[in-house]
Amino acid sequence: MLESPRTATSGHGPSAPWELRLREDFFSQYGPALLPLPESLETSRLYLALKRSTRYMDEGIREAAQELFSDPAFLASVSLSVLVYFAAWLAPEPLFSKAFAAALTVRLSLLVGVVELGRLAMACLHLHQEAEAATTPQELEAAAERFSKALGGTTLRVLVVVASLGVPQVLPQVPKGGLWTLLSPLRHAPAGGPALESIASVQLVANGSLVVTGVAAGTSATSLCGELATCAMVNGAGGAPGGSSKLSTRYGKPHTRQNPPHNEAIEEELATREAAGHADLRKNKPQVDARTQPVLDPNPAKGVRFRKPDAASVRPDGIRHNTNYVSNSRDMKRELGAFDSLVRSDPKAIHELYLLDGTLVRRYIPPGVSFP
């Protein structure tokens, strides 16, 4: 495979039985392939290029990606994602008529934005085209490198979600913690369930709107409130029956009923910390130090003396850890100001600010404190 892409990696040869089952399961969820399908994914240039691409990924995600892409079944599922799901984004007005794919498209669009999904689809198309055109190992290597450079942590997670949700059994058992957390499935991304299972189709029209038919027949989520969208579905297309989203309250009352993804991000973060042995778990409560003493901003902006971190806890080593989330790009300036206030109030604590998709915006680590 390494020596002769023209002959050995052209996808010739019969598919293994496990691959045939994988294809059937994948097509049942996402629909038929929209790009030419090789006889065998394992011997295709696309498969080999995807496997090589992990060599060139950023250091922060490379190790976890290599763990995932070393599994043949998962890598075959990623290949199918390129040939089936992401290929659908390349039409002038992409249409997702398979219920599962339509529901997943709505979820991902609300989380990462239509533009980001389109960029990932284009990167997948370019990889497929360049891999098919490769006549030497060097050309295949170059295609793999260009593809990896086009990926970020968010888009790689989207790729993992699309490949694994349709056929959950192909997801490798990667050790939890460490770098795996950078590639964990996007929060709130799973499709289906009572919230979105009745969506019939989703179409992206020329002005960047998603037209959803089914429960929300005729509803248009124009531009999805921007690329950092967290807007709720309307007319019963999202949330619990009756049009309202079910909010988790294990760690405290809802952060806000108007922004369910924000609330769920906080709940999930606190659950992760509890599992890691953190103490004094706090959800949207006034800032305190590691001894649970209230702290105030010595240089308050606009008269705001104290802040309420979205998620706060004390690590097993006694260090307070505060985290806030940004739901909308328009609020970034305000959230950065709140972050600076948190740091001024307690410079001995760890402070972080994230987008809802898990992208780190800013982090403060006190001198002498370790952070994995």
Coordinates of N, CA and C in Angstrom, one line a residue, residues 180-345:
W180 N -7.9 12.4 25.1 CA -9.2 11.9 24.6 C -10.3 13.0 24.8
T181 N -10.2 13.8 25.9 CA -11.2 14.8 26.2 C -11.3 15.8 25.0
L182 N -10.2 16.0 24.3 CA -10.2 16.9 23.2 C -10.9 16.4 22.0
L183 N -11.2 15.1 21.9 CA -11.9 14.5 20.8 C -13.2 13.9 21.2
S184 N -13.6 14.1 22.5 CA -14.9 13.5 22.9 C -16.0 14.1 22.0
P185 N -17.1 13.3 21.8 CA -18.2 13.8 20.9 C -18.7 15.2 21.4
L186 N -19.0 16.0 20.4 CA -19.5 17.4 20.7 C -20.7 17.3 21.7
R187 N -20.7 18.2 22.6 CA -21.8 18.3 23.6 C -23.2 18.4 22.9
H188 N -24.1 17.6 23.3 CA -25.5 17.7 22.8 C -25.6 17.4 21.3
A189 N -24.6 16.7 20.7 CA -24.7 16.5 19.3 C -25.5 15.3 18.9
P190 N -25.7 14.2 19.7 CA -26.4 13.1 19.2 C -27.8 13.4 18.6
A191 N -28.0 12.8 17.5 CA -29.3 13.0 16.8 C -30.3 12.0 17.2
G192 N -31.5 12.2 16.8 CA -32.6 11.3 17.1 C -33.2 11.5 18.5
G193 N -33.9 10.6 19.1 CA -34.5 10.8 20.3 C -35.8 11.6 20.1
P194 N -36.5 11.8 21.2 CA -37.8 12.5 21.1 C -37.7 13.9 20.5
A195 N -36.6 14.6 20.7 CA -36.5 16.0 20.3 C -36.5 16.1 18.8
L196 N -35.8 15.3 18.0 CA -35.6 15.6 16.6 C -35.9 14.4 15.7
E197 N -36.4 13.3 16.3 CA -36.6 12.1 15.5 C -37.6 12.2 14.4
S198 N -38.5 13.2 14.5 CA -39.6 13.3 13.5 C -39.2 14.3 12.4
I199 N -38.0 14.8 12.4 CA -37.6 15.7 11.2 C -37.5 14.8 10.0
A200 N -38.1 15.3 8.9 CA -38.2 14.6 7.7 C -37.0 14.9 6.7
S201 N -36.7 16.2 6.6 CA -35.6 16.6 5.8 C -35.1 17.9 6.2
V202 N -33.8 18.2 5.8 CA -33.2 19.5 6.0 C -32.5 19.9 4.7
Q203 N -32.8 21.2 4.3 CA -32.1 21.7 3.1 C -31.5 23.0 3.4
L204 N -30.3 23.2 3.0 CA -29.5 24.5 3.1 C -29.8 25.3 1.8
V205 N -30.4 26.4 1.9 CA -30.7 27.2 0.7 C -29.6 28.3 0.6
A206 N -29.7 29.0 -0.5 CA -28.7 29.9 -1.0 C -28.3 31.0 0.0
N207 N -29.3 31.5 0.8 CA -29.0 32.6 1.8 C -28.4 32.1 3.1
G208 N -28.1 30.8 3.2 CA -27.5 30.3 4.4 C -28.5 29.8 5.4
S209 N -29.8 29.7 5.0 CA -30.8 29.2 6.0 C -31.0 27.7 5.9
L210 N -31.4 27.1 7.0 CA -31.8 25.7 7.0 C -33.3 25.7 7.0
V211 N -33.8 25.0 6.0 CA -35.3 24.7 6.0 C -35.5 23.3 6.5
V212 N -36.3 23.2 7.6 CA -36.5 22.0 8.2 C -37.9 21.5 8.0
T213 N -38.1 20.4 7.4 CA -39.5 19.9 7.2 C -39.7 18.6 8.1
G214 N -41.0 18.5 8.5 CA -41.3 17.4 9.4 C -42.2 18.0 10.5
V215 N -41.7 17.9 11.8 CA -42.4 18.5 12.9 C -42.5 20.0 12.7
A216 N -41.3 20.5 12.2 CA -41.3 22.0 12.1 C -41.4 22.3 10.6
A217 N -42.4 21.8 9.9 CA -42.6 22.0 8.5 C -42.6 23.5 8.2
G218 N -41.7 23.9 7.2 CA -41.7 25.2 6.8 C -40.8 26.2 7.6
T219 N -40.3 25.7 8.7 CA -39.5 26.5 9.6 C -38.2 26.8 9.0
S220 N -37.7 28.0 9.1 CA -36.4 28.4 8.6 C -35.6 29.0 9.7
A221 N -34.4 28.4 10.0 CA -33.5 28.9 11.0 C -32.5 29.7 10.3
T222 N -32.8 31.0 10.0 CA -31.9 31.8 9.2 C -30.6 32.0 9.8
S223 N -29.5 31.6 9.1 CA -28.1 31.7 9.5 C -27.9 31.1 10.9
L224 N -28.9 30.5 11.5 CA -28.8 29.8 12.8 C -28.2 30.7 13.9
C225 N -28.6 32.0 13.9 CA -28.2 33.0 14.9 C -26.6 33.1 14.9
G226 N -26.0 32.9 13.8 CA -24.5 33.1 13.7 C -23.8 31.7 13.9
E227 N -22.5 31.8 13.7 CA -21.7 30.5 13.8 C -21.6 29.9 15.2
L228 N -21.9 30.8 16.2 CA -21.8 30.2 17.6 C -23.3 30.0 18.1
A229 N -24.1 29.6 17.1 CA -25.5 29.5 17.4 C -25.9 28.6 18.6
T230 N -26.8 29.0 19.4 CA -27.3 28.2 20.4 C -28.8 28.3 20.5
C231 N -29.4 28.9 19.4 CA -30.8 29.2 19.4 C -31.6 27.9 19.4
A232 N -32.7 27.9 20.1 CA -33.6 26.7 20.2 C -34.4 26.5 19.0
M233 N -34.7 25.3 18.7 CA -35.7 24.9 17.7 C -37.0 25.5 18.0
V234 N -37.8 25.7 17.0 CA -39.1 26.3 17.2 C -40.2 25.4 16.7
N235 N -41.5 25.7 17.0 CA -42.6 24.9 16.6 C -42.5 23.5 16.9
G236 N -42.0 23.1 18.0 CA -41.9 21.7 18.4 C -40.8 20.9 17.8
A237 N -39.9 21.6 17.1 CA -38.8 20.8 16.5 C -37.7 20.5 17.4
G238 N -37.6 21.0 18.6 CA -36.5 20.7 19.5 C -37.0 20.7 20.9
G239 N -36.2 20.1 21.8 CA -36.6 20.1 23.2 C -37.6 19.0 23.5
A240 N -38.1 19.1 24.6 CA -39.1 18.1 25.1 C -40.4 18.4 24.5
P241 N -41.4 17.4 24.6 CA -42.7 17.6 24.0 C -43.3 18.9 24.5
G242 N -44.0 19.7 23.6 CA -44.5 20.9 24.0 C -43.6 22.1 23.6
G243 N -42.4 21.8 23.0 CA -41.6 22.8 22.5 C -40.5 23.3 23.5
S244 N -40.5 22.9 24.7 CA -39.6 23.3 25.7 C -38.5 22.2 25.9
S245 N -37.2 22.6 26.1 CA -36.1 21.7 26.2 C -36.1 21.2 27.7
K246 N -35.8 19.9 27.8 CA -35.6 19.4 29.1 C -34.2 19.7 29.6
L247 N -34.1 20.4 30.8 CA -32.9 20.9 31.4 C -32.4 20.0 32.5
S248 N -31.1 19.7 32.5 CA -30.5 19.0 33.6 C -30.3 19.9 34.9
T249 N -30.6 19.3 36.0 CA -30.5 20.1 37.2 C -29.8 19.4 38.4
R250 N -29.0 18.4 38.0 CA -28.3 17.6 39.0 C -27.4 18.5 39.9
Y251 N -26.8 19.6 39.4 CA -25.9 20.4 40.2 C -26.5 21.8 40.5
G252 N -27.8 21.9 40.2 CA -28.4 23.2 40.6 C -29.5 23.6 39.6
K253 N -30.2 24.6 39.9 CA -31.3 25.0 39.1 C -30.8 25.4 37.7
P254 N -31.6 25.4 36.7 CA -31.2 25.8 35.3 C -30.4 27.1 35.2
H255 N -29.4 27.1 34.5 CA -28.6 28.4 34.3 C -29.5 29.4 33.6
T256 N -30.2 29.0 32.6 CA -31.2 29.8 31.9 C -32.1 28.9 31.1
R257 N -33.4 29.1 31.1 CA -34.2 28.2 30.3 C -34.2 28.6 28.8
Q258 N -33.7 29.8 28.5 CA -33.6 30.3 27.1 C -32.4 29.7 26.3
N259 N -31.5 29.1 27.0 CA -30.3 28.6 26.4 C -29.9 27.2 26.9
P260 N -30.7 26.2 26.6 CA -30.4 24.8 27.1 C -29.0 24.3 26.9
P261 N -28.4 24.6 25.7 CA -27.0 24.0 25.5 C -26.0 24.6 26.5
H262 N -26.2 25.8 26.9 CA -25.3 26.4 28.0 C -25.5 25.7 29.3
N263 N -26.7 25.5 29.7 CA -27.0 24.7 30.9 C -26.4 23.3 30.9
E264 N -26.6 22.7 29.8 CA -26.1 21.3 29.7 C -24.6 21.2 29.7
A265 N -23.9 22.2 29.1 CA -22.4 22.2 29.1 C -21.9 22.3 30.5
I266 N -22.6 23.2 31.3 CA -22.2 23.3 32.7 C -22.4 22.0 33.5
E267 N -23.6 21.4 33.3 CA -23.8 20.1 34.0 C -22.8 19.0 33.6
E268 N -22.5 19.0 32.3 CA -21.6 17.9 31.9 C -20.2 18.2 32.4
E269 N -19.8 19.5 32.5 CA -18.5 19.8 33.0 C -18.4 19.4 34.5
L270 N -19.4 19.7 35.3 CA -19.4 19.4 36.7 C -19.4 17.9 36.9
A271 N -20.1 17.2 36.0 CA -20.1 15.7 36.2 C -18.7 15.1 35.9
T272 N -18.0 15.7 34.9 CA -16.6 15.2 34.7 C -15.7 15.5 35.9
R273 N -15.9 16.7 36.5 CA -15.1 17.0 37.6 C -15.4 16.1 38.8
E274 N -16.6 15.9 39.0 CA -17.0 15.0 40.1 C -16.4 13.6 40.0
A275 N -16.4 13.1 38.7 CA -15.8 11.8 38.5 C -14.3 11.8 38.7
A276 N -13.7 13.0 38.5 CA -12.2 13.2 38.7 C -11.8 13.5 40.2
G277 N -12.8 13.5 41.1 CA -12.5 13.7 42.5 C -12.6 15.1 43.0
H278 N -13.1 16.0 42.2 CA -13.2 17.4 42.7 C -14.3 17.5 43.8
A279 N -14.1 18.5 44.6 CA -15.0 18.8 45.7 C -15.6 20.2 45.6
D280 N -16.6 20.5 46.4 CA -17.3 21.8 46.4 C -17.8 22.2 45.0
L281 N -18.5 21.3 44.4 CA -19.0 21.6 43.0 C -20.1 22.7 43.1
R282 N -19.9 23.7 42.3 CA -20.8 24.9 42.3 C -21.2 25.2 40.9
K283 N -22.5 25.5 40.7 CA -23.1 25.8 39.4 C -23.7 27.2 39.5
N284 N -23.1 28.2 38.8 CA -23.6 29.5 38.7 C -23.8 30.1 40.1
K285 N -22.8 30.0 41.0 CA -22.9 30.6 42.3 C -21.8 31.6 42.5
P286 N -22.0 32.6 43.4 CA -21.0 33.6 43.6 C -19.6 33.0 43.8
Q287 N -18.6 33.7 43.2 CA -17.2 33.2 43.3 C -16.7 33.2 44.7
V288 N -16.0 32.1 45.0 CA -15.4 31.9 46.3 C -14.0 31.4 46.1
D289 N -13.1 31.4 47.1 CA -11.8 30.9 47.0 C -11.8 29.4 47.4
A290 N -10.6 28.8 47.4 CA -10.5 27.4 47.7 C -11.0 27.0 49.1
R291 N -11.0 28.0 50.0 CA -11.5 27.8 51.4 C -13.0 28.1 51.5
T292 N -13.7 28.3 50.3 CA -15.1 28.7 50.2 C -15.4 30.1 50.8
Q293 N -14.4 30.9 50.9 CA -14.6 32.3 51.3 C -15.0 33.2 50.2
P294 N -16.0 34.0 50.3 CA -16.4 34.9 49.2 C -15.2 35.8 48.8
V295 N -15.1 36.1 47.5 CA -14.0 37.0 47.0 C -14.7 38.0 46.1
L296 N -14.1 39.2 46.2 CA -14.6 40.4 45.4 C -13.5 40.9 44.5
D297 N -13.9 41.5 43.4 CA -13.0 42.1 42.4 C -12.5 43.4 43.0
P298 N -11.1 43.5 43.2 CA -10.6 44.8 43.8 C -10.6 45.9 42.8
N299 N -10.9 45.7 41.5 CA -11.0 46.8 40.6 C -12.2 46.5 39.7
P300 N -13.4 46.6 40.3 CA -14.6 46.2 39.6 C -14.9 47.1 38.3
A301 N -15.4 46.4 37.3 CA -15.8 47.1 36.1 C -17.3 47.3 36.1
K302 N -17.7 48.6 35.9 CA -19.1 49.0 35.9 C -19.8 48.6 37.2
G303 N -19.1 48.6 38.3 CA -19.7 48.4 39.6 C -19.9 47.0 39.9
V304 N -19.5 46.0 39.1 CA -19.8 44.6 39.4 C -18.7 44.1 40.3
R305 N -19.0 43.8 41.6 CA -18.0 43.5 42.6 C -17.7 42.0 42.6
F306 N -18.7 41.1 42.2 CA -18.4 39.7 42.3 C -19.0 39.0 41.0
R307 N -18.5 37.8 40.7 CA -18.9 37.1 39.5 C -19.5 35.7 40.0
K308 N -20.2 35.1 39.0 CA -20.8 33.8 39.2 C -20.2 32.9 38.1
P309 N -19.1 32.1 38.4 CA -18.6 31.2 37.4 C -19.7 30.2 37.0
D310 N -19.7 29.8 35.8 CA -20.7 28.8 35.3 C -20.4 27.5 36.1
A311 N -19.2 27.1 36.1 CA -18.8 25.8 36.8 C -17.6 26.1 37.7
A312 N -17.7 25.6 38.9 CA -16.5 25.8 39.9 C -16.4 24.6 40.7
S313 N -15.2 24.3 41.1 CA -14.9 23.2 42.0 C -13.5 23.3 42.5
V314 N -13.2 22.4 43.5 CA -11.8 22.4 44.1 C -11.2 21.1 43.7
R315 N -10.0 21.1 43.0 CA -9.3 19.9 42.6 C -8.9 19.1 43.9
P316 N -8.5 17.9 43.7 CA -8.0 17.1 44.8 C -6.8 17.7 45.5
D317 N -6.0 18.5 44.7 CA -4.8 19.1 45.3 C -5.2 20.5 46.0
G318 N -6.5 20.8 46.1 CA -6.9 22.0 46.8 C -6.9 23.3 46.0
I319 N -6.7 23.2 44.7 CA -6.8 24.4 43.8 C -8.2 24.6 43.3
R320 N -8.7 25.8 43.4 CA -10.0 26.1 42.9 C -9.9 26.2 41.4
H321 N -11.0 25.7 40.7 CA -11.0 25.7 39.2 C -12.4 26.3 38.8
N322 N -12.3 27.5 38.1 CA -13.5 28.2 37.6 C -13.6 28.1 36.1
T323 N -14.8 27.9 35.6 CA -14.9 27.9 34.1 C -16.2 28.6 33.7
N324 N -16.1 29.4 32.6 CA -17.2 30.1 32.0 C -17.3 29.7 30.6
Y325 N -18.6 29.8 30.0 CA -18.8 29.5 28.6 C -19.4 30.7 27.9
V326 N -19.0 30.8 26.6 CA -19.5 31.8 25.7 C -20.5 31.2 24.8
S327 N -21.7 31.7 24.8 CA -22.8 31.1 23.9 C -22.8 31.8 22.6
N328 N -22.5 33.1 22.5 CA -22.7 33.9 21.3 C -21.5 34.8 21.1
S329 N -21.0 34.9 19.9 CA -19.8 35.7 19.6 C -20.0 37.1 19.9
R330 N -21.2 37.6 19.9 CA -21.5 39.0 20.2 C -21.2 39.3 21.7
D331 N -21.2 38.3 22.5 CA -21.0 38.5 23.9 C -19.5 38.3 24.3
M332 N -18.6 38.1 23.4 CA -17.2 37.8 23.7 C -16.6 38.9 24.5
K333 N -16.8 40.2 24.1 CA -16.1 41.2 24.9 C -16.5 41.2 26.3
R334 N -17.8 41.1 26.6 CA -18.3 41.0 27.9 C -17.8 39.8 28.7
E335 N -17.7 38.7 28.0 CA -17.2 37.5 28.7 C -15.7 37.6 29.0
L336 N -15.0 38.2 28.2 CA -13.5 38.4 28.4 C -13.3 39.3 29.6
G337 N -14.2 40.3 29.7 CA -14.2 41.2 30.9 C -14.5 40.5 32.2
A338 N -15.5 39.6 32.1 CA -15.8 38.8 33.3 C -14.7 37.8 33.6
F339 N -14.0 37.3 32.6 CA -12.9 36.4 32.9 C -11.8 37.2 33.6
D340 N -11.4 38.4 33.2 CA -10.4 39.2 33.9 C -10.8 39.5 35.3
S341 N -12.1 39.7 35.5 CA -12.6 40.0 36.9 C -12.4 38.7 37.8
L342 N -12.7 37.5 37.2 CA -12.5 36.3 38.0 C -11.0 36.2 38.4
V343 N -10.1 36.5 37.5 CA -8.7 36.3 37.8 C -8.3 37.3 38.9
R344 N -8.7 38.6 38.8 CA -8.4 39.6 39.8 C -8.9 39.2 41.1
S345 N -10.1 38.6 41.2 CA -10.7 38.3 42.4 C -10.0 37.1 43.1

